[in-house]
Coordinates of C-alpha atoms and ligand atoms in Angstrom, one line a residue:
X1 CA 119.1 51.0 13.5
X2 CA 114.8 51.3 12.8
X3 CA 113.0 48.2 13.2
X4 CA 109.3 47.6 12.2
X5 CA 108.3 47.7 15.2
X6 CA 109.9 52.0 15.5
X7 CA 108.1 52.4 12.5
X8 CA 104.5 51.0 13.2
X9 CA 104.8 52.7 17.0
X10 CA 105.8 56.2 15.2
X11 CA 103.3 56.3 12.2
X12 CA 100.6 58.8 12.6
X13 CA 98.4 56.5 9.9
X14 CA 96.0 53.7 11.2
X15 CA 97.7 50.8 12.0
X16 CA 96.3 48.9 9.6
X17 CA 97.0 51.1 6.8
X18 CA 101.1 51.3 8.2
X19 CA 101.3 47.8 8.3
X20 CA 99.7 47.3 4.8
X21 CA 102.6 50.0 3.4
X22 CA 104.9 48.2 5.2
X23 CA 104.3 45.0 3.8
X24 CA 104.8 46.1 0.9
X25 CA 107.9 47.5 1.1
X26 CA 109.6 44.9 2.6
X27 CA 107.9 42.3 0.7
X28 CA 106.5 40.9 3.7
X29 CA 103.6 38.6 4.8
X30 CA 101.7 40.4 7.7
X31 CA 103.2 37.6 10.1
X32 CA 106.6 38.8 9.1
X33 CA 106.1 42.4 11.3
X34 CA 105.5 39.6 14.2
X35 CA 108.0 37.7 13.7
X36 CA 111.0 39.5 12.3
X37 CA 110.3 42.9 15.0
X38 CA 113.5 43.6 16.1
X39 CA 114.8 43.4 12.7
X40 CA 117.2 46.0 11.6
X41 CA 115.8 47.4 8.3
X42 CA 117.0 48.4 5.4
X43 CA 118.0 52.2 4.8
X44 CA 116.0 52.1 0.8
X45 CA 113.4 50.4 2.8
X46 CA 112.9 52.8 5.6
X47 CA 113.0 55.4 3.5
X48 CA 110.6 54.0 0.8
X49 CA 108.0 53.6 3.3
X50 CA 108.4 57.3 5.0
X51 CA 107.5 58.1 1.4
X52 CA 104.9 56.2 0.8
X53 CA 103.3 57.3 4.8
X54 CA 103.7 60.1 3.8
X55 CA 101.7 60.5 0.6
X56 CA 98.9 58.6 2.3
X57 CA 99.2 61.3 5.0
X58 CA 97.9 63.7 1.9
X59 CA 95.2 61.4 1.1
X60 CA 96.2 59.3 -1.8
X61 CA 94.5 56.2 -1.6
X62 CA 96.6 52.9 -0.3
X63 CA 95.6 50.6 -3.3
X64 CA 96.9 53.6 -5.5
X65 CA 99.9 53.1 -3.4
X66 CA 100.5 49.9 -3.2
X67 CA 99.5 49.2 -6.9
X68 CA 97.0 46.5 -5.8
X69 CA 93.3 45.9 -4.4
X70 CA 91.8 42.6 -4.1
X71 CA 88.3 42.1 -5.7
X72 CA 86.3 38.4 -5.6
X73 CA 89.2 36.6 -4.1
X74 CA 91.7 38.3 -7.0
X75 CA 94.7 40.3 -6.9
X76 CA 94.1 43.4 -9.5
X77 CA 96.7 46.4 -10.5
X78 CA 95.6 49.5 -9.7
X79 CA 96.7 52.4 -11.5
X80 CA 95.3 56.5 -10.7
X81 CA 93.5 55.8 -14.6
X82 CA 91.2 53.3 -13.2
X83 CA 88.6 53.3 -10.9
X84 CA 89.7 51.2 -7.3
X85 CA 87.6 48.0 -6.8
X86 CA 84.8 48.2 -4.5
X87 CA 83.7 45.4 -1.9
X88 CA 80.3 46.2 -3.1
X89 CA 80.9 45.6 -6.9
X90 CA 81.1 41.8 -5.9
X91 CA 77.0 41.4 -5.9
X92 CA 77.2 42.7 -9.6
X93 CA 79.5 39.4 -10.7
X94 CA 77.8 37.1 -8.0
X95 CA 74.1 38.2 -9.8
X96 CA 75.6 38.1 -13.7
X97 CA 77.4 34.7 -12.4
X98 CA 73.7 33.7 -11.5
X99 CA 71.8 35.0 -15.3
X100 CA 74.6 32.8 -16.9
X101 CA 74.5 30.0 -14.5
X102 CA 72.2 27.8 -17.0
X103 CA 74.1 28.9 -20.3
X104 CA 77.2 27.1 -21.2
X105 CA 79.8 29.4 -23.4
X106 CA 77.7 32.2 -22.3
X107 CA 79.0 35.4 -23.9
X108 CA 79.1 38.4 -21.3
X109 CA 80.1 42.4 -21.7
X110 CA 81.1 44.2 -19.4
X111 CA 80.6 48.0 -20.0
X112 CA 83.3 50.2 -18.7
X113 CA 85.5 48.3 -17.3
X114 CA 88.4 50.0 -16.1
X115 CA 91.0 47.3 -13.6
X116 CA 88.9 44.7 -15.7
X117 CA 87.3 43.5 -12.2
X118 CA 84.0 42.5 -13.1
X119 CA 84.6 41.1 -16.4
X120 CA 88.3 39.2 -15.6
X121 CA 86.3 38.2 -11.9
X122 CA 83.1 36.8 -14.2
X123 CA 86.3 34.6 -16.5
X124 CA 87.6 33.2 -14.1
X125 CA 85.0 31.9 -12.4
X126 CA 83.4 30.6 -15.4
X127 CA 86.0 29.4 -17.5
X128 CA 83.7 28.8 -20.6
X129 CA 82.1 32.1 -20.6
X130 CA 83.2 34.3 -23.8
X131 CA 84.0 37.6 -21.9
X132 CA 84.2 41.1 -23.8
X133 CA 85.5 44.4 -21.6
X134 CA 84.8 47.8 -23.0
X135 CA 86.1 51.0 -22.0
X136 CA 86.7 54.5 -23.9
X137 CA 89.9 55.2 -21.8
X138 CA 92.9 53.6 -23.9
X139 CA 94.6 53.7 -20.1
X140 CA 92.4 51.8 -18.7
X141 CA 92.3 49.2 -21.2
X142 CA 96.0 48.5 -20.7
X143 CA 95.4 47.8 -16.5
X144 CA 92.4 45.8 -17.9
X145 CA 94.5 43.9 -20.1
X146 CA 97.5 43.5 -17.9
X147 CA 95.4 42.2 -15.2
X148 CA 93.8 39.7 -17.6
X149 CA 96.7 38.9 -18.7
X150 CA 98.1 38.2 -15.4
X151 CA 95.0 36.5 -13.5
X152 CA 93.9 34.0 -16.3
X153 CA 94.4 31.0 -17.3
X154 CA 96.1 31.4 -21.0
X155 CA 94.2 28.3 -22.0
X156 CA 90.5 28.9 -20.4
X157 CA 87.5 27.1 -22.6
X158 CA 85.8 30.7 -23.3
X159 CA 89.4 31.7 -24.5
X160 CA 91.1 35.4 -24.2
X161 CA 89.1 38.3 -23.1
X162 CA 88.4 40.9 -26.4
X163 CA 89.2 44.2 -25.0
X164 CA 87.1 46.9 -27.4
X165 CA 87.6 50.8 -27.0
X166 CA 84.4 52.3 -26.9
X167 CA 82.1 54.9 -25.7
X168 CA 79.4 52.4 -24.2
X169 CA 78.3 50.1 -26.9
X170 CA 79.2 52.4 -29.8
X171 CA 82.2 50.3 -30.8
X172 CA 80.8 46.7 -29.7
X173 CA 79.6 44.6 -33.0
X174 CA 76.3 44.6 -33.7
X175 CA 75.7 40.9 -34.6
X176 CA 77.1 40.2 -30.8
X177 CA 74.3 38.8 -28.6
X178 CA 75.2 38.9 -25.1
X179 CA 73.4 36.6 -22.4
X180 CA 74.4 39.1 -19.8
X181 CA 75.7 43.0 -19.8
X182 CA 76.8 44.2 -16.6
X183 CA 77.8 48.0 -15.9
X184 CA 79.6 49.7 -13.1
X185 CA 78.6 53.3 -14.7
X186 CA 79.9 56.2 -13.5
X187 CA 76.5 57.4 -11.3
X188 CA 78.2 60.3 -8.5
X189 CA 76.1 63.7 -9.6
X190 CA 78.8 66.0 -10.7
X191 CA 77.6 68.4 -7.5
X192 CA 78.0 65.7 -5.3
X193 CA 80.3 67.1 -1.9
X194 CA 81.9 63.0 -1.9
X195 CA 83.8 64.0 -5.4
X196 CA 85.9 65.9 -3.3
X197 CA 86.6 63.7 0.0
X198 CA 88.5 60.3 0.7
X199 CA 90.1 58.4 -2.4
X200 CA 87.7 59.9 -5.1
X201 CA 90.2 62.6 -4.7
X202 CA 92.6 60.6 -6.8
X203 CA 90.7 58.4 -9.4
X204 CA 89.4 59.4 -12.9
X205 CA 86.6 61.9 -12.3
X206 CA 85.1 60.3 -15.9
X207 CA 84.9 57.2 -14.0
X208 CA 83.0 58.5 -10.9
X209 CA 81.0 61.5 -12.6
X210 CA 78.8 61.7 -15.8
X211 CA 79.0 65.5 -14.7
X212 CA 75.7 65.9 -14.8
X213 CA 73.1 63.9 -12.7
X214 CA 74.7 61.1 -12.1
X215 CA 72.1 58.8 -14.4
X216 CA 73.0 60.0 -18.0
X217 CA 75.8 57.2 -18.6
X218 CA 72.8 54.8 -17.0
X219 CA 70.4 56.3 -19.4
X220 CA 72.4 55.0 -22.4
X221 CA 73.1 52.0 -21.6
X222 CA 69.9 51.2 -20.6
X223 CA 69.0 52.3 -24.2
X224 CA 71.3 50.5 -26.3
X225 CA 71.6 47.1 -24.4
X226 CA 69.0 45.8 -25.9
X227 CA 70.0 45.8 -29.6
X228 CA 73.2 43.2 -27.8
X229 CA 71.4 41.1 -25.7
X230 CA 70.4 37.8 -26.2
X231 CA 66.1 36.8 -26.1
X232 CA 66.8 35.8 -22.9
X233 CA 69.6 38.1 -21.7
X234 CA 70.2 40.1 -18.6
X235 CA 71.0 43.7 -18.0
X236 CA 72.5 44.8 -14.3
X237 CA 73.6 48.0 -13.7
X238 CA 75.8 49.2 -10.3
X239 CA 74.2 52.6 -9.1
X240 CA 74.4 55.5 -6.3
X241 CA 72.4 54.6 -2.9
X242 CA 69.6 56.9 -3.3
X243 CA 69.4 56.0 -7.3
X244 CA 67.6 52.0 -7.3
X245 CA 63.9 53.7 -8.4
X246 CA 65.0 55.7 -10.9
X247 CA 67.3 53.2 -12.5
X248 CA 63.8 50.7 -12.5
X249 CA 61.7 53.0 -14.1
X250 CA 64.3 53.2 -17.0
X251 CA 64.0 49.8 -17.5
X252 CA 60.8 49.3 -17.1
X253 CA 60.0 52.0 -19.6
X254 CA 62.9 50.5 -22.1
X255 CA 60.5 47.2 -22.1
X256 CA 63.0 45.2 -19.8
X257 CA 60.9 42.5 -17.8
X258 CA 61.3 41.0 -14.2
X259 CA 63.0 44.2 -13.2
X260 CA 64.5 44.2 -9.7
X261 CA 67.0 45.9 -7.2
X262 CA 69.1 43.8 -5.5
X263 CA 71.1 44.6 -1.9
X264 CA 74.0 45.4 -0.9
X265 CA 75.8 43.9 2.4
X266 CA 75.1 47.2 3.9
X267 CA 71.2 47.0 3.1
X268 CA 71.6 49.6 0.2
X269 CA 69.7 48.9 -2.9
X270 CA 73.5 48.5 -5.4
X271 CA 72.5 47.3 -8.3
X272 CA 69.2 47.0 -10.9
X273 CA 68.9 44.7 -13.7
X274 CA 66.5 43.2 -15.6
X275 CA 65.6 40.3 -18.5
X276 CA 65.5 41.1 -22.3
X277 CA 62.6 43.3 -23.3
X278 CA 60.5 40.8 -26.0
Ligands
LIG301 N1 81.2 53.2 -5.3 C1 81.8 54.6 -6.2 C2 81.9 55.2 -4.9 O1 80.7 55.9 -4.5 C3 81.2 55.5 -7.4 C4 81.4 54.1 -8.3 C5 81.2 54.6 -9.8 O2 80.4 56.0 -9.8 N2 80.9 53.7 -10.1 O3 83.1 55.8 -4.3

């Protein structure tokens, strides 16, 4: 005779996490936890909840347990093969949308797409944009393709997304020219203790760290992006809280103009970018 109220009371997890796991297992809306609080729950559902709650207790990310994470107003499928979309990455999407605001049928390239969150959010906001998404991980590309199929209108003017299995720009058609290139690359240094904490322990290591100083993927992207940018194209890269200076220097040294960094909602310089070298 277990009710949702019983489970909420007994759970050692934070109340918000308990509610998320409960609504996930029961297929309920958040308000039903209140309106159906006295209902006796199905034993299978209770067992499923207990199993997920135990895994959460052992540290597994909520997004992997529910298989979902909201980003830019869209509900993305998440698996252990991909980085979990972060709210601060919405700044990269907004900035890319600004960069292509005056360009009909803009071409956009997302390097290291993972869930596809950045590419798909841009494609969703700009149905006319032609969006290409690269990842070197076939498993990540499967997740991104599934998300694109589910979240984008098949009749969108820009057509279906183009997915490319590639180590950064290596396999991208060299004749293409993009109005915007964006990336949220692995930028955590390999000796950063955060890699052994929280959700990061369960995310693909290759999406988090370059196994070096945290800037090696960014160096490759800054070096190769100009070959694929349209004359007035923009490159924007997400980076760590203390990397803005270094990334601006890399961009300037490669000839990018109008180089600048933008702060996320926490006030941290979170992305840096510039316009294609002349
Ligand atoms: N923003 C992530 C974190 O610090 C890292 C993502 C990345 O390396 N691109 O948790």
